[in-house]
Amino acid sequence: MTDRLSLTVPGLHAPAEIVIDRWGIPHIRATTRHDVFFAQGFAVARDRLWQLDLWRKRGLGKLAEDFGPGFLAEDRASRLFLYRGDMQAEWAAYGTQEAHTITDAFVQGINAWIAQTVADPSLLAPEFGAMGTQPARWAPEDVVRIRGHGLVRNVLSEVARAQILARADDATELVRRSLEPDWTATVPDGLNIADIPANVLDVFKLATVRLDFTEARLAADLADAWKWTGVTELGDVYEQGSNNWAVAGSRTDTGRPILGSDPHRAHALPSLRMIVHLTGPGIDVIGAGEPALPGISIGHNDYCAFALTIFPMDQEDLYVYETDPTNPDRYRYGHGWEDMRVVTEAIAVFGNDPQSVMMKFTRHGPVVHEDLARNRAYAIRSVWFSPGASAYLTSISYMEAGSLADFERSLHGWSTPSVNQVYADRDGNIAWYAAGRAPNRPNWDGLLPVPGDGRYEWDGFVKFTDLPRSINPARGFVATANEMNLPADYPYQTHKLGFEWAERSRTTRIHEVLDSQPKHTLADSQALQTDDVSIPARRISPLLGTLKAVGDAAIGLALLSGWDFRLGRGSAAAALFEVWWAKHLKPAMLDLVSQDKIVRALLIPGDIETLIDMLERNDPRIPDRDGLLVRTIGTAMAECRKLMGDDVATWQWGKLHHGFFEHPLARITPTLHSVGPVPKGGSGSTPMAAGYRPLDFRVTTGASFRMVVDVGNWDASVCINAPGQSGDPRSSHYGDLAPIWGAGDYVPMLFSAAAIDAAAELVIGLVPG
């Protein structure tokens, strides 16, 4: 039985409805384009208002107003990375003339739901009551000015590389991060990498790290405000990736293309993405997007399907300035001195008077660190600060594409994050495009910081037409997994898009599976998205066959002998291998690579390709490889016994490796419950990406959203979004999808009106006020 609810909503132009299916997916039906996006904002706010409010306040630097002095430093950091350019140019940069009107309608919808909660406070998400706060109204500019959530790179790696090369050699640095195509980083002329301080990016990290609440931070007073500037190891910024593919109809059992997408991001509660269906004049699209943005970025319309993964362009640089000894607000540029732009803003602080903060900007970007003793300043230049760089928003220009040509045209303006766009349509076309703004660096490679005196300047961006692509390849499919996928003849020496890519384990497995399937099915795509074959295990295991051992090491070698290399959640061998690899073998190898404590810390977690290659080549830096393997298997066995007991037959990878979706307030308000633990297979190196922290094996990053699309037979498509569609702990859709996700299963992603109505759980009728 379908429940029905009617709401009067001022701001709506005509009656509309939100049909929520039994898996929590809202299907929006409206008769004007304004109302489509208005109703999307309304529906998202109904389920995710606390998430939206935090996203806005954190991004705009307004946390301290609600939560006190412990958030003042983070507010200043966030404000450094706001877009501060011309708004007319900003709105014009998203590939559609509707960017402003769509976003305006969307935030009107958010504000309309906020108005409902004012009229009926019982509708307000319980987090607001727990924290004593109220949601703030949105302006359309709020959506696009916030840049800190965008995935750009590689300034963190630039600094880590500089720190290592100042104390070690290139071979040591490659153990931290391999480079592809083959390349050697060159220290820019005039840069002393030994002078770059280790804490130079603390402000950048504070601006981009996930939000954290503790009792101590909430209790901080003004005297302690500037102590809350550090980022812990568990809160640090980490690499994220994705898988996607499109298989041509010539290689499927139905003769229609199949498109798969499973973006890998940080696990969170609520989920980073929300699935929504938008139907109205000229639009009928379903898929996932970030809740704070209108439209969708991954999904399909009634003609084509589309998905994205990160294509890791290098889109930012750290600039190092010599400052004037008599005036630290001036820096050397060209043959003279140039003034920094100094901006002073008042930040509201709960329980206190507004606090004045100073921010400095060079011609390249925000100043993130000053070293007055050495007359140095450091600023970040990023594509973030260019018009049109609000992450994912350009998807509003392609989600209605009616042809491959339409889709391709929409990508010309894509900025951030840099992506592999995969496409399939009803006419049988499949395609892959790299999209994003890659800076032209005429005289350096972007791998290290550079002097900011004018000798190292971006010369625009690489043209979209000069980025790699593949349309209807003879192979019969396109697939990406953040790997180095530049064509063999790509002129990477001139178009230096980037040299830091994901390790090849996921892409190796994906390509070998797709190559082996002459008639790929929807079930095959689902199985591939949840495939748990470990390529690192498959490469390392041949080294174990001739080893001699006794005791626990011998038992461990026997357990791994004949194993199928699958990291299934019920596998004992998987549990041993991952404990061994992550907590014993890799750390032991890093110990041998460098005895310098600073370098050793920077090498963590270690480059998988480099480390496995060292084992396979019997690298001289590992003087007794076989002894190391035996010794570390023995210590891993001992740890497994402590973790899972002495009976090896009862060991399971899922007893250790688990999904856990932690409510951001759970540690201070236990009634706001988390979801989990959920036993989980895989690892960060399997197609079923489930990267974890070795401390407790909690999955921290991976595919919480997955989608497989039967192109043209849309109702056969499936999806999952863990832990659930809603962010309201009172909702039945708060954690209902987590067990399904943990088991590697899916729910329908219904598209036709008849199928949706048959699965409807609730219909919310919206009537104009």
mmCIF file of N, CA and C in Angstrom, residues 163-164 167-169 171-173 175-176 586-604 611 614 621-622:
data_model
loop_
_atom_site.group_PDB
_atom_site.id
_atom_site.type_symbol
_atom_site.label_atom_id
_atom_site.label_comp_id
_atom_site.label_asym_id
_atom_site.label_seq_id
_atom_site.Cartn_x
_atom_site.Cartn_y
_atom_site.Cartn_z
ATOM 1 N N GLN A 163 60.248 16.835 0.382
ATOM 2 C CA GLN A 163 60.797 16.426 1.674
ATOM 3 C C GLN A 163 61.704 15.205 1.519
ATOM 4 N N ILE A 164 61.286 14.247 0.690
ATOM 5 C CA ILE A 164 62.091 13.031 0.516
ATOM 6 C C ILE A 164 63.354 13.324 -0.287
ATOM 7 N N ARG A 167 66.370 14.600 1.356
ATOM 8 C CA ARG A 167 67.076 13.727 2.293
ATOM 9 C C ARG A 167 67.465 12.382 1.688
ATOM 10 N N ALA A 168 66.962 12.089 0.458
ATOM 11 C CA ALA A 168 67.217 10.779 -0.151
ATOM 12 C C ALA A 168 67.264 10.936 -1.667
ATOM 13 N N ASP A 169 67.201 9.800 -2.376
ATOM 14 C CA ASP A 169 67.345 9.840 -3.832
ATOM 15 C C ASP A 169 66.034 9.526 -4.537
ATOM 16 N N ALA A 171 65.205 6.958 -6.350
ATOM 17 C CA ALA A 171 64.752 5.582 -6.176
ATOM 18 C C ALA A 171 63.952 5.429 -4.887
ATOM 19 N N THR A 172 64.370 6.129 -3.848
ATOM 20 C CA THR A 172 63.623 6.091 -2.591
ATOM 21 C C THR A 172 62.264 6.754 -2.752
ATOM 22 N N GLU A 173 62.244 7.883 -3.444
ATOM 23 C CA GLU A 173 60.977 8.590 -3.662
ATOM 24 C C GLU A 173 59.983 7.743 -4.444
ATOM 25 N N VAL A 175 59.468 4.710 -4.157
ATOM 26 C CA VAL A 175 58.820 3.771 -3.240
ATOM 27 C C VAL A 175 57.586 4.424 -2.619
ATOM 28 N N ARG A 176 57.592 5.737 -2.528
ATOM 29 C CA ARG A 176 56.391 6.451 -2.076
ATOM 30 C C ARG A 176 55.384 6.574 -3.194
ATOM 31 N N LYS A 586 54.830 -5.021 4.006
ATOM 32 C CA LYS A 586 55.082 -3.665 3.516
ATOM 33 C C LYS A 586 55.866 -2.820 4.523
ATOM 34 N N PRO A 587 55.468 -2.783 5.791
ATOM 35 C CA PRO A 587 56.260 -1.991 6.740
ATOM 36 C C PRO A 587 57.715 -2.458 6.844
ATOM 37 N N ALA A 588 57.938 -3.784 6.775
ATOM 38 C CA ALA A 588 59.315 -4.286 6.844
ATOM 39 C C ALA A 588 60.119 -3.843 5.633
ATOM 40 N N MET A 589 59.500 -3.833 4.476
ATOM 41 C CA MET A 589 60.195 -3.369 3.274
ATOM 42 C C MET A 589 60.526 -1.881 3.373
ATOM 43 N N LEU A 590 59.602 -1.087 3.880
ATOM 44 C CA LEU A 590 59.857 0.343 4.031
ATOM 45 C C LEU A 590 60.987 0.590 5.027
ATOM 46 N N ASP A 591 61.067 -0.234 6.068
ATOM 47 C CA ASP A 591 62.173 -0.117 7.022
ATOM 48 C C ASP A 591 63.522 -0.308 6.333
ATOM 49 N N LEU A 592 63.569 -1.224 5.364
ATOM 50 C CA LEU A 592 64.815 -1.494 4.651
ATOM 51 C C LEU A 592 65.143 -0.400 3.644
ATOM 52 N N VAL A 593 64.116 0.205 3.060
ATOM 53 C CA VAL A 593 64.343 1.241 2.048
ATOM 54 C C VAL A 593 64.980 2.470 2.670
ATOM 55 N N SER A 594 64.530 2.844 3.853
ATOM 56 C CA SER A 594 65.095 4.044 4.480
ATOM 57 C C SER A 594 65.099 3.907 5.993
ATOM 58 N N GLN A 595 66.264 4.222 6.581
ATOM 59 C CA GLN A 595 66.377 4.253 8.032
ATOM 60 C C GLN A 595 66.211 5.675 8.584
ATOM 61 N N ASP A 596 66.054 6.637 7.683
ATOM 62 C CA ASP A 596 65.778 8.011 8.089
ATOM 63 C C ASP A 596 64.327 8.086 8.563
ATOM 64 N N LYS A 597 64.101 8.456 9.819
ATOM 65 C CA LYS A 597 62.756 8.419 10.377
ATOM 66 C C LYS A 597 61.795 9.340 9.630
ATOM 67 N N ILE A 598 62.275 10.482 9.179
ATOM 68 C CA ILE A 598 61.409 11.412 8.464
ATOM 69 C C ILE A 598 61.013 10.828 7.108
ATOM 70 N N VAL A 599 61.997 10.316 6.377
ATOM 71 C CA VAL A 599 61.707 9.728 5.076
ATOM 72 C C VAL A 599 60.819 8.504 5.239
ATOM 73 N N ARG A 600 61.136 7.678 6.226
ATOM 74 C CA ARG A 600 60.346 6.461 6.457
ATOM 75 C C ARG A 600 58.878 6.796 6.688
ATOM 76 N N ALA A 601 58.592 7.840 7.450
ATOM 77 C CA ALA A 601 57.210 8.230 7.708
ATOM 78 C C ALA A 601 56.519 8.715 6.433
ATOM 79 N N LEU A 602 57.268 9.410 5.575
ATOM 80 C CA LEU A 602 56.686 9.941 4.340
ATOM 81 C C LEU A 602 56.403 8.849 3.318
ATOM 82 N N LEU A 603 57.067 7.713 3.427
ATOM 83 C CA LEU A 603 56.866 6.634 2.457
ATOM 84 C C LEU A 603 55.532 5.917 2.654
ATOM 85 N N ILE A 604 54.951 6.018 3.812
ATOM 86 C CA ILE A 604 53.698 5.317 4.121
ATOM 87 C C ILE A 604 52.580 5.817 3.212
ATOM 88 N N LEU A 611 56.756 -1.614 -4.771
ATOM 89 C CA LEU A 611 57.093 -2.615 -3.762
ATOM 90 C C LEU A 611 57.000 -4.032 -4.319
ATOM 91 N N MET A 614 59.901 -4.664 -6.553
ATOM 92 C CA MET A 614 61.118 -4.934 -5.779
ATOM 93 C C MET A 614 61.187 -6.392 -5.350
ATOM 94 N N ARG A 621 67.988 -3.809 -2.335
ATOM 95 C CA ARG A 621 67.626 -3.120 -1.095
ATOM 96 C C ARG A 621 66.954 -4.070 -0.107
ATOM 97 N N ILE A 622 66.581 -5.264 -0.588
ATOM 98 C CA ILE A 622 66.051 -6.307 0.295
ATOM 99 C C ILE A 622 67.082 -7.433 0.287
#
